[in-house]
PDB file of C-alpha atoms and ligand atoms in Angstrom:
ATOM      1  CA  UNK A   1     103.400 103.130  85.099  1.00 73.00           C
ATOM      2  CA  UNK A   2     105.229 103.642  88.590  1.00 89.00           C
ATOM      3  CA  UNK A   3     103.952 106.706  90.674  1.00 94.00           C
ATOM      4  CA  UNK A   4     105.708 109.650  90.125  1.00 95.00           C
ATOM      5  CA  UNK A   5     108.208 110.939  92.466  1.00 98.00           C
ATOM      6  CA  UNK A   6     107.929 113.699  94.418  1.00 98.00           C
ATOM      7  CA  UNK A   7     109.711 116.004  96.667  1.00 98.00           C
ATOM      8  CA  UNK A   8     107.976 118.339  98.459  1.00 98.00           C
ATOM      9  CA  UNK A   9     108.549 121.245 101.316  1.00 98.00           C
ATOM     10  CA  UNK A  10     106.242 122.584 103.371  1.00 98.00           C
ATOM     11  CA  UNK A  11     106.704 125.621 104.734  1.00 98.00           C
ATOM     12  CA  UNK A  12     104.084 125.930 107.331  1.00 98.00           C
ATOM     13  CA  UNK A  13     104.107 129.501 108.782  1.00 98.00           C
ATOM     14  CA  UNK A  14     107.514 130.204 108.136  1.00 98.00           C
ATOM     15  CA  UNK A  15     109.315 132.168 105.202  1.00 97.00           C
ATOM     16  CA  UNK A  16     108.900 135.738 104.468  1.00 97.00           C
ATOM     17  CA  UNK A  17     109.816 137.837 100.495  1.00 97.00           C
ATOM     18  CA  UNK A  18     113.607 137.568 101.775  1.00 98.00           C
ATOM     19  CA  UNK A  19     113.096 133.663 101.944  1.00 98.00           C
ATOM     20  CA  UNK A  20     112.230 133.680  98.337  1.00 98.00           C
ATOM     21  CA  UNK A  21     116.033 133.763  97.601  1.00 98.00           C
ATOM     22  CA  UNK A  22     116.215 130.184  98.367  1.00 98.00           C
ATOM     23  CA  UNK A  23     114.610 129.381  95.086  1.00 98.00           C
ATOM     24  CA  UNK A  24     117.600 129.478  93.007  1.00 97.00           C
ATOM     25  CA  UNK A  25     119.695 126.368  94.624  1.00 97.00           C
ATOM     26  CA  UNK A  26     116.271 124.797  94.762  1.00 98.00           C
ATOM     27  CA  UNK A  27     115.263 125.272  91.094  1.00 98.00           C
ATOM     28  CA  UNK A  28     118.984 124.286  90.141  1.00 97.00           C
ATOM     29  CA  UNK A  29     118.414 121.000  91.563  1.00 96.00           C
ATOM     30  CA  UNK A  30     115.434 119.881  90.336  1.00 97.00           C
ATOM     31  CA  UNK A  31     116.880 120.529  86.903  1.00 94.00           C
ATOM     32  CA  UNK A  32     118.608 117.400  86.777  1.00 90.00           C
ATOM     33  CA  UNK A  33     116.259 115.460  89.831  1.00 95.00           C
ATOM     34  CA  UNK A  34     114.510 112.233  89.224  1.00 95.00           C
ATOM     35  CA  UNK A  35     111.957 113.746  90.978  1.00 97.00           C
ATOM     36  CA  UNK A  36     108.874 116.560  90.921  1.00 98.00           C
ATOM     37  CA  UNK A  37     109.933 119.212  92.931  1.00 98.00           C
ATOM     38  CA  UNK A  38     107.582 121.455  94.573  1.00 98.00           C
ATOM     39  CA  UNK A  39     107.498 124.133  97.761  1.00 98.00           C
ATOM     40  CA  UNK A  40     104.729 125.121  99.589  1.00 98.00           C
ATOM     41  CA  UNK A  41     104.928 128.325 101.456  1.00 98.00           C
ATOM     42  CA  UNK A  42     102.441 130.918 103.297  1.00 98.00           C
ATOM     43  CA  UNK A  43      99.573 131.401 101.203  1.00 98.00           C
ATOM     44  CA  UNK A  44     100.648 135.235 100.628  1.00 97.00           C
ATOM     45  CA  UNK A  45     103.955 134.103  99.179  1.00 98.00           C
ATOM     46  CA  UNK A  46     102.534 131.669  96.245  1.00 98.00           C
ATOM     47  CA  UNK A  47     102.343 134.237  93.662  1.00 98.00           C
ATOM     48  CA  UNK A  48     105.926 135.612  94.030  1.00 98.00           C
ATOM     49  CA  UNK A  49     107.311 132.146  94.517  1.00 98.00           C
ATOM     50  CA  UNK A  50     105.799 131.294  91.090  1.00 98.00           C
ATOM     51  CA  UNK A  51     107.139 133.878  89.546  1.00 98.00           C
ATOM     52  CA  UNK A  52     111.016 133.406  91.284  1.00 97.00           C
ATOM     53  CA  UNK A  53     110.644 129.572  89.927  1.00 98.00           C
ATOM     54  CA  UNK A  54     109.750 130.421  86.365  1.00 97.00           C
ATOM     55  CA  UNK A  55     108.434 127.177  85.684  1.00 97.00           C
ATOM     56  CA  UNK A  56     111.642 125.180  87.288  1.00 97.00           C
ATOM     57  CA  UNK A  57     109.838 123.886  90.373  1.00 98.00           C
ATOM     58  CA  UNK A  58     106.449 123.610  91.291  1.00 98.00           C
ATOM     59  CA  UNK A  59     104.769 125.888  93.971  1.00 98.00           C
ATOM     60  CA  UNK A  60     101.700 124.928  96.477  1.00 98.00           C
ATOM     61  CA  UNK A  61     100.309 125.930  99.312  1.00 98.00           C
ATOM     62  CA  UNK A  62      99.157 124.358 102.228  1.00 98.00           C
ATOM     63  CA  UNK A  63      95.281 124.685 103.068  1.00 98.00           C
ATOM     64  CA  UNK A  64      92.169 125.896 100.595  1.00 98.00           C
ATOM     65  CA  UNK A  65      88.391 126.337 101.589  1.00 98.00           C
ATOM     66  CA  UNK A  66      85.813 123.521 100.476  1.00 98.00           C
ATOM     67  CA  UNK A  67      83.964 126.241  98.948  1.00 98.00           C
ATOM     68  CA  UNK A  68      84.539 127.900  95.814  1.00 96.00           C
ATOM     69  CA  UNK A  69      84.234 131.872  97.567  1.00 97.00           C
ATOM     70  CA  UNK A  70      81.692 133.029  99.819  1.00 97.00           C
ATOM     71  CA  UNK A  71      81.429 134.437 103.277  1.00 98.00           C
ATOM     72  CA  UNK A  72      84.315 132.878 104.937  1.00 98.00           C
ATOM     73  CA  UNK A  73      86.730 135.420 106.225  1.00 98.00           C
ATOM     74  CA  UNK A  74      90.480 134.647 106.300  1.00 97.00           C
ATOM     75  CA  UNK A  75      89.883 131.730 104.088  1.00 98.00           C
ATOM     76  CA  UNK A  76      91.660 130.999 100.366  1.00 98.00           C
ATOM     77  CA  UNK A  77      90.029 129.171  97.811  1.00 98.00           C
ATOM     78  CA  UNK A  78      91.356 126.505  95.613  1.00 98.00           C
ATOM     79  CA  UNK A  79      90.676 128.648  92.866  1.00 98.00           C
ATOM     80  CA  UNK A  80      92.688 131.391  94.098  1.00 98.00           C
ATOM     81  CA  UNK A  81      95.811 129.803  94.469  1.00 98.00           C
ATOM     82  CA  UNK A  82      95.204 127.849  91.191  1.00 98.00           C
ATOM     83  CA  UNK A  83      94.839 131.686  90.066  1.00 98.00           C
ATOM     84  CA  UNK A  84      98.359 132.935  91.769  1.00 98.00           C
ATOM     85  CA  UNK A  85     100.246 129.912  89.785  1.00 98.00           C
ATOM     86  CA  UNK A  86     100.231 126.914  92.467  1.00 98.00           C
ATOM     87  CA  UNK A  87      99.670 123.485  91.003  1.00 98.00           C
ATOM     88  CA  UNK A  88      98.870 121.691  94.276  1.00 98.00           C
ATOM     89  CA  UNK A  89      97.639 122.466  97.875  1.00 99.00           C
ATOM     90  CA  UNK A  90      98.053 120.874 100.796  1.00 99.00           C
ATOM     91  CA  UNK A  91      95.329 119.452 102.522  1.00 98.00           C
ATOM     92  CA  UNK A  92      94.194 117.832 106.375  1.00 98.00           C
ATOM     93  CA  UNK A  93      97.679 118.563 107.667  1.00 98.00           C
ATOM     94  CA  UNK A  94      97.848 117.269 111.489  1.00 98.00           C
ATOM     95  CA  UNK A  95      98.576 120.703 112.316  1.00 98.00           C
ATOM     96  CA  UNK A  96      95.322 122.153 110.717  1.00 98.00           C
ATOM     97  CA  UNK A  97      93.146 118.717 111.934  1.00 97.00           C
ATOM     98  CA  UNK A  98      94.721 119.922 115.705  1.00 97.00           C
ATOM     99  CA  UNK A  99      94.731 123.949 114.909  1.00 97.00           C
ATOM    100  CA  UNK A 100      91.260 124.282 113.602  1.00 97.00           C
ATOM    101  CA  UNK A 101      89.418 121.132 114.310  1.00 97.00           C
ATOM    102  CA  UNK A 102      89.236 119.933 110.944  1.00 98.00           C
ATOM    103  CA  UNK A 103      87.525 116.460 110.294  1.00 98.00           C
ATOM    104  CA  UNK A 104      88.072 113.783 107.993  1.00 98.00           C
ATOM    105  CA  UNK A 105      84.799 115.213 106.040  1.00 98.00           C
ATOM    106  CA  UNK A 106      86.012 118.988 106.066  1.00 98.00           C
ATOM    107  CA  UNK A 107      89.682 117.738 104.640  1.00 98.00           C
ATOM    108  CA  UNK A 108      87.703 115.913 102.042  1.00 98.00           C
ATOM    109  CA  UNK A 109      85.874 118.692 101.324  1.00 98.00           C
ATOM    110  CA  UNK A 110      88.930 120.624 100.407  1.00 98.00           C
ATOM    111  CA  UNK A 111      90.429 117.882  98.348  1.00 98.00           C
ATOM    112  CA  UNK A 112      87.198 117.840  96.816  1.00 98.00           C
ATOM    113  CA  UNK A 113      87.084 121.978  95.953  1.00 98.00           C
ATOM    114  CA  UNK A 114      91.348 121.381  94.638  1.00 98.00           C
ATOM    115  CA  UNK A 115      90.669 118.714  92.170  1.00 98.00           C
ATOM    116  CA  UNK A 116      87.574 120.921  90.963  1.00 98.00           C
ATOM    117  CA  UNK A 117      90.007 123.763  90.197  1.00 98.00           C
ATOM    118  CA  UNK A 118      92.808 121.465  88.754  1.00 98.00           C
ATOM    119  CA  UNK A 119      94.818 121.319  91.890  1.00 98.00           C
ATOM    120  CA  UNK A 120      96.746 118.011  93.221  1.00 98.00           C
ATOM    121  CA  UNK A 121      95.576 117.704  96.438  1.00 98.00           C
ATOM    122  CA  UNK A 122      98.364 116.421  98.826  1.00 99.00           C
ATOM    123  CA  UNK A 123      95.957 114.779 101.621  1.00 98.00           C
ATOM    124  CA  UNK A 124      97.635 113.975 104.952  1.00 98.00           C
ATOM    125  CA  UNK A 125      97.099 111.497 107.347  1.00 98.00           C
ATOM    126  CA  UNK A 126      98.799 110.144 110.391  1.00 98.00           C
ATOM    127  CA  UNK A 127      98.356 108.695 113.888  1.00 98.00           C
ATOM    128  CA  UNK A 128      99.130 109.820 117.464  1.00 98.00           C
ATOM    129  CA  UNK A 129     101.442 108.404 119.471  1.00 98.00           C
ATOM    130  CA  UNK A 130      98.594 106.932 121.650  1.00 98.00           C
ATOM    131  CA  UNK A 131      97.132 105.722 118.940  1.00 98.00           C
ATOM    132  CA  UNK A 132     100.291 103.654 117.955  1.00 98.00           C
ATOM    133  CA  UNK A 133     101.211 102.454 121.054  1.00 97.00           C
ATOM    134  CA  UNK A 134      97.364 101.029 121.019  1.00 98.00           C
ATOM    135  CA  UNK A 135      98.265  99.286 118.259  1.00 98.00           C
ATOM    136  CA  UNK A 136      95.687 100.906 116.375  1.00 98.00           C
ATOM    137  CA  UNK A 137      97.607 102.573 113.633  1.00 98.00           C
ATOM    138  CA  UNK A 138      96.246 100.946 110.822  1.00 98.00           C
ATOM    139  CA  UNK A 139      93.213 101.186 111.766  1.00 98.00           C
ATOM    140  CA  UNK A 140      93.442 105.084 112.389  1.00 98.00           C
ATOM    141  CA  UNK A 141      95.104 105.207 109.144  1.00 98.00           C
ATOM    142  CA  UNK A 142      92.406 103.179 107.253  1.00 98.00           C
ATOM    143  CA  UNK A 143      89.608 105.569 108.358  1.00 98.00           C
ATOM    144  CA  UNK A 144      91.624 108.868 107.512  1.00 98.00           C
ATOM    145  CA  UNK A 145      91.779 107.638 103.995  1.00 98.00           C
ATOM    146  CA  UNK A 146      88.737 106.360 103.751  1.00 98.00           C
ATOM    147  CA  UNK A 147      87.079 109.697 104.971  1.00 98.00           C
ATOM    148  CA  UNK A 148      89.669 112.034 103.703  1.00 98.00           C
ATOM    149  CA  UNK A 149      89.538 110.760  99.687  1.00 98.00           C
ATOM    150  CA  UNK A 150      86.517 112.146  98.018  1.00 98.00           C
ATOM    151  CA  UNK A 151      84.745 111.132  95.031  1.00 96.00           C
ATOM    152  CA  UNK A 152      86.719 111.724  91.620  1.00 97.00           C
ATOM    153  CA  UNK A 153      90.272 111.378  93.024  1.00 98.00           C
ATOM    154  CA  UNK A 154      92.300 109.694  90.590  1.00 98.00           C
ATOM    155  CA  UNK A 155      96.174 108.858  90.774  1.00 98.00           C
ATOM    156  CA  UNK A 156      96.666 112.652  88.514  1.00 97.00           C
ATOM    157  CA  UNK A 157      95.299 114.692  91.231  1.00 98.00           C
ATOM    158  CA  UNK A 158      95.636 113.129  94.027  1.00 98.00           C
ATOM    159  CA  UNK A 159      99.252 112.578  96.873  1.00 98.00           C
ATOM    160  CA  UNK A 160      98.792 110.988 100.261  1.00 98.00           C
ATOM    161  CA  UNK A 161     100.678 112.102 102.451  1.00 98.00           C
ATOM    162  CA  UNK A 162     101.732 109.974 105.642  1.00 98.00           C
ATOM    163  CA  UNK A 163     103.328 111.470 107.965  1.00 98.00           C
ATOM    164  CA  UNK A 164     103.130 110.048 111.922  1.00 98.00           C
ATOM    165  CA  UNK A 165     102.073 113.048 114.463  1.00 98.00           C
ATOM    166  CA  UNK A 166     104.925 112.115 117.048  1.00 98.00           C
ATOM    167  CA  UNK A 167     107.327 112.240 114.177  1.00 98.00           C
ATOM    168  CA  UNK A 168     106.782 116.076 113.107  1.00 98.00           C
ATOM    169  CA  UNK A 169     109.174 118.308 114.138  1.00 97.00           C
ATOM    170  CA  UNK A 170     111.076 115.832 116.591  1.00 97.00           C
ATOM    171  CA  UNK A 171     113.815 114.103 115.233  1.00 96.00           C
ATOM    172  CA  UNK A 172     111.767 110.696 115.799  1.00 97.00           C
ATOM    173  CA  UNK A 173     111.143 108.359 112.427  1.00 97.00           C
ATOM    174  CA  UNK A 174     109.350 105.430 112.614  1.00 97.00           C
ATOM    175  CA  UNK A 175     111.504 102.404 111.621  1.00 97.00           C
ATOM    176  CA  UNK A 176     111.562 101.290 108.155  1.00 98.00           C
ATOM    177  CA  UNK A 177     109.291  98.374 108.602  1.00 98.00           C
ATOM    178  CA  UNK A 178     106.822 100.756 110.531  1.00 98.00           C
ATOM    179  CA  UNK A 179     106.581 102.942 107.321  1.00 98.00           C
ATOM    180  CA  UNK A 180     106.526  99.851 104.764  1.00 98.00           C
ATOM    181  CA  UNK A 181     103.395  98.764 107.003  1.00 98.00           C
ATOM    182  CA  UNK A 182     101.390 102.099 106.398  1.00 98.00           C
ATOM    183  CA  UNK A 183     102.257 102.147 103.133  1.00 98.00           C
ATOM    184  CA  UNK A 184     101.370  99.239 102.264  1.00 98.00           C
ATOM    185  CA  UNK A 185      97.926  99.504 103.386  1.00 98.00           C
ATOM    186  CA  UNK A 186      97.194 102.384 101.524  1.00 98.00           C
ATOM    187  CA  UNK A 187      98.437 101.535  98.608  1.00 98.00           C
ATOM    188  CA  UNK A 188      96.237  98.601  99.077  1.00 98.00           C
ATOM    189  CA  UNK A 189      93.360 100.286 100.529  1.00 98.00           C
ATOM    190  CA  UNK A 190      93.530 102.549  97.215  1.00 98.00           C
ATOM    191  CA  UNK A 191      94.196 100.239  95.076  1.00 97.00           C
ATOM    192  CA  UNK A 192      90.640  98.581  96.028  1.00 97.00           C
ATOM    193  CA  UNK A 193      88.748 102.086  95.948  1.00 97.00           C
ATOM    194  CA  UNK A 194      90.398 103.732  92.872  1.00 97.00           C
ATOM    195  CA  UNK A 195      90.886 102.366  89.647  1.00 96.00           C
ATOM    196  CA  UNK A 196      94.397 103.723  89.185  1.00 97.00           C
ATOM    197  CA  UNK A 197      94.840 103.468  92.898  1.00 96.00           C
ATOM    198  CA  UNK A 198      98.057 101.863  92.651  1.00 96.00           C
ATOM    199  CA  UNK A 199      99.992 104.584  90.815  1.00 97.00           C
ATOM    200  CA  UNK A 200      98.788 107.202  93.862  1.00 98.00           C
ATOM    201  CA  UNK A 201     102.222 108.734  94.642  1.00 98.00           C
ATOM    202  CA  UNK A 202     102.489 107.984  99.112  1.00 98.00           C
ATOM    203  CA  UNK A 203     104.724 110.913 100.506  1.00 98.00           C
ATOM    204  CA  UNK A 204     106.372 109.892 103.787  1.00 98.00           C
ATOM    205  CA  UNK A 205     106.675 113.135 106.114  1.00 98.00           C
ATOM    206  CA  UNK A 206     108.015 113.924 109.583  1.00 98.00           C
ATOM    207  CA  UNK A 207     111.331 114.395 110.279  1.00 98.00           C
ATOM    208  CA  UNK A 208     112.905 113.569 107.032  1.00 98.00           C
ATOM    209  CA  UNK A 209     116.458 115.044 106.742  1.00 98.00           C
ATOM    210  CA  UNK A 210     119.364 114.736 104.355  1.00 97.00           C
ATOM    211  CA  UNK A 211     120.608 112.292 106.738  1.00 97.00           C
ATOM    212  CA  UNK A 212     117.711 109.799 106.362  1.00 98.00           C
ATOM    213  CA  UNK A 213     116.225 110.773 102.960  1.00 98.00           C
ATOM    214  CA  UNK A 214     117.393 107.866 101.079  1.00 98.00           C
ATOM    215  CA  UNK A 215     116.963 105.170 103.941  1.00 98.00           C
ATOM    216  CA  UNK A 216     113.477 106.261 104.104  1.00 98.00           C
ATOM    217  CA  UNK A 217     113.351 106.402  99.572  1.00 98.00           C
ATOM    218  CA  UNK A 218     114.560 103.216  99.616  1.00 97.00           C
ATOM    219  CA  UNK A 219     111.203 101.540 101.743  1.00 98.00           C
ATOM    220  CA  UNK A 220     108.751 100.164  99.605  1.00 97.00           C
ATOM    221  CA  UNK A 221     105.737 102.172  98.303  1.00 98.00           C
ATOM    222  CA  UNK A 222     107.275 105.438  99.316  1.00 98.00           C
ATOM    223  CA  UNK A 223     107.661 107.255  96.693  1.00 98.00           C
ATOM    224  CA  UNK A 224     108.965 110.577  97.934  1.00 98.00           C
ATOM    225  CA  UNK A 225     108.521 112.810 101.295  1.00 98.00           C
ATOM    226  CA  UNK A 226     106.637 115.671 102.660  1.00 98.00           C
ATOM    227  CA  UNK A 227     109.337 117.534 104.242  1.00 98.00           C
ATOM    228  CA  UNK A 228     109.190 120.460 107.035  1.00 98.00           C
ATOM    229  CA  UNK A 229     112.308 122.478 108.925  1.00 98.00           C
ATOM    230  CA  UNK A 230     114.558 120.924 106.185  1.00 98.00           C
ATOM    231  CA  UNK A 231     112.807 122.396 103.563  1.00 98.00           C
ATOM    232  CA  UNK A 232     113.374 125.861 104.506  1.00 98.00           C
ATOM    233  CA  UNK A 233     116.893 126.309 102.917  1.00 98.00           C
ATOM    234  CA  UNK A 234     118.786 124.813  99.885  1.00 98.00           C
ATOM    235  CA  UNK A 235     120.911 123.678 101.594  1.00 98.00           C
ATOM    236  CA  UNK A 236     119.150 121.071 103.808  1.00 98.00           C
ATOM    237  CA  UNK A 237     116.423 120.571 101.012  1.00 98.00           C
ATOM    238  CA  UNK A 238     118.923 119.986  98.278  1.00 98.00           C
ATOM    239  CA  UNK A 239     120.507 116.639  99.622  1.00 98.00           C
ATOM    240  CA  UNK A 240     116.915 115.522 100.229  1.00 98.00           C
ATOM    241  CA  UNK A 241     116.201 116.200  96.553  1.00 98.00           C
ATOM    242  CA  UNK A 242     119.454 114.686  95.225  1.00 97.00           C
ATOM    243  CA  UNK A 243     118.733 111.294  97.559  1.00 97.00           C
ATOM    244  CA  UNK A 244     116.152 110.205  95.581  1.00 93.00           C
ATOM    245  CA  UNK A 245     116.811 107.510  92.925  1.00 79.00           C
TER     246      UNK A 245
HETATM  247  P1  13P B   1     109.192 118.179 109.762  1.00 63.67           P
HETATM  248  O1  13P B   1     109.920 117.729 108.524  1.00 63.67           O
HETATM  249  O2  13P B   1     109.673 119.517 110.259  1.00 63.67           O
HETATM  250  O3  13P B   1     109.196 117.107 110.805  1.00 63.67           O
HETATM  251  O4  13P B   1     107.668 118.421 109.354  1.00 63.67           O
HETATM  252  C1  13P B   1     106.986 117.437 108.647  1.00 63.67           C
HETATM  253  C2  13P B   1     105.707 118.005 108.174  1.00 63.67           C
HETATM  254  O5  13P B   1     104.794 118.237 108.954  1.00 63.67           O
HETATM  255  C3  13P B   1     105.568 118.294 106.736  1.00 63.67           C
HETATM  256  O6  13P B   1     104.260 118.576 106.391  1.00 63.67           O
END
């Protein structure tokens, strides 16, 4: 069994009820994609994206608590979104692990709290640009995963995510050989820890455009991206949808 494809946006803080309408040319592609399709927007928008999708995409979000409810004001739990219709969350984003000082053990904490709710957690992981230009990338890499993965993840409910900090939001992709590299160690990395570790679908994210999509489809062991600005409208997240083979 090959991993299963996947396509997914993430909205970060973006979108709004008016955004919604950019469901339709979405949904209408996935119809005939060789790919899951899913969108992650704002927390507060899950429910109503569910509903707009009826069923034609799937809808995430993009953090959860690593507890179940409790005293922790602002926060969403796993069950909650599970509750408004989303079928995965996002999890350990750079932007949180910068934001809010989240650690390899908090991210696993939350991947931890989705699968116990039935979500997919989509874990992400990534170096600096310091980092790679040190040459330690696999390295850095290598200790995400290993502190990021909790106990129980299987390849059903459970995306990595790697997506390079310095690529996010800049136009820069690493080369193709850069991302086969990464993706080869966790494939192998999981493959040693999990049982079904090598059917773990490996998003590539940062950067990924209509322009590049199917260069960056085409590397080995990616089997699908994490995608950001272009994910906002139909009409850049279409051709990223249709690229995939
Ligand atoms: P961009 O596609 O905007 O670079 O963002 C990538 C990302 O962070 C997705 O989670």
């Amino acid at each position: 069994m090959a991993p299963r494809r996947l396509v997914a946006g993430n909205w970060k803080m973006n979108g709004d009820l008016a955004a919604l309408d950019q469901i339709e040319g979405i949904a209408d592609a996935a119809d005939g994609a060789r790919c899951e399709v899913l969108v992650c927007p704002p927390a507060l928008l899950v429910h109503q994206m569910v509903a707009r999708a009826a069923g034609r995409i799937r809808v995430g979000a993009q953090d959860c608590h690593g507890n179940m409810s409790g005293a922790h004001t602002g926060d969403v739990s796993a069950q909650q979104l599970r509750d408004a219709g989303a079928t995965h969350v996002i999890v350990g984003h750079s932007e949180r692990r910068a934001d809010h000082g989240e650690t390899d053990a908090v991210v696993q904490a939350k991947a931890a709290a989705a699968h116990a709710t039935g979500l997919v957690a989509i874990i992400c992981l990534g170096e600096t640009e310091e980092q790679r230009d040190a040459g330690r990338t696999l390295e850095v890499i290598a200790s995400q995963l290993a502190g990021s993965v909790p106990e129980g993840a299987t390849a059903a409910n459970t995306v990595i995510a790697y997506e390079p900090i310095w690529a996010i939001g800049t136009g820069r992709v690493p080369d193709a050989a850069q991302i086969a590299e990464v993706h080869q160690k966790l494939r192998s990395d999981l493959a040693a820890r999990l049982s079904d570790g090598g059917h773990v679908t490996l998003l590539y994210g940062g950067s990924v455009k209509a322009g590049n999509a199917a260069e960056i489809f085409a590397i080995p062991n990616v089997d699908g991206a994490l995608v950001g600005g272009a994910s906002l409208k139909a009409a850049d997240f279409v051709p990223i949808i249709t690229a995939i083979s």
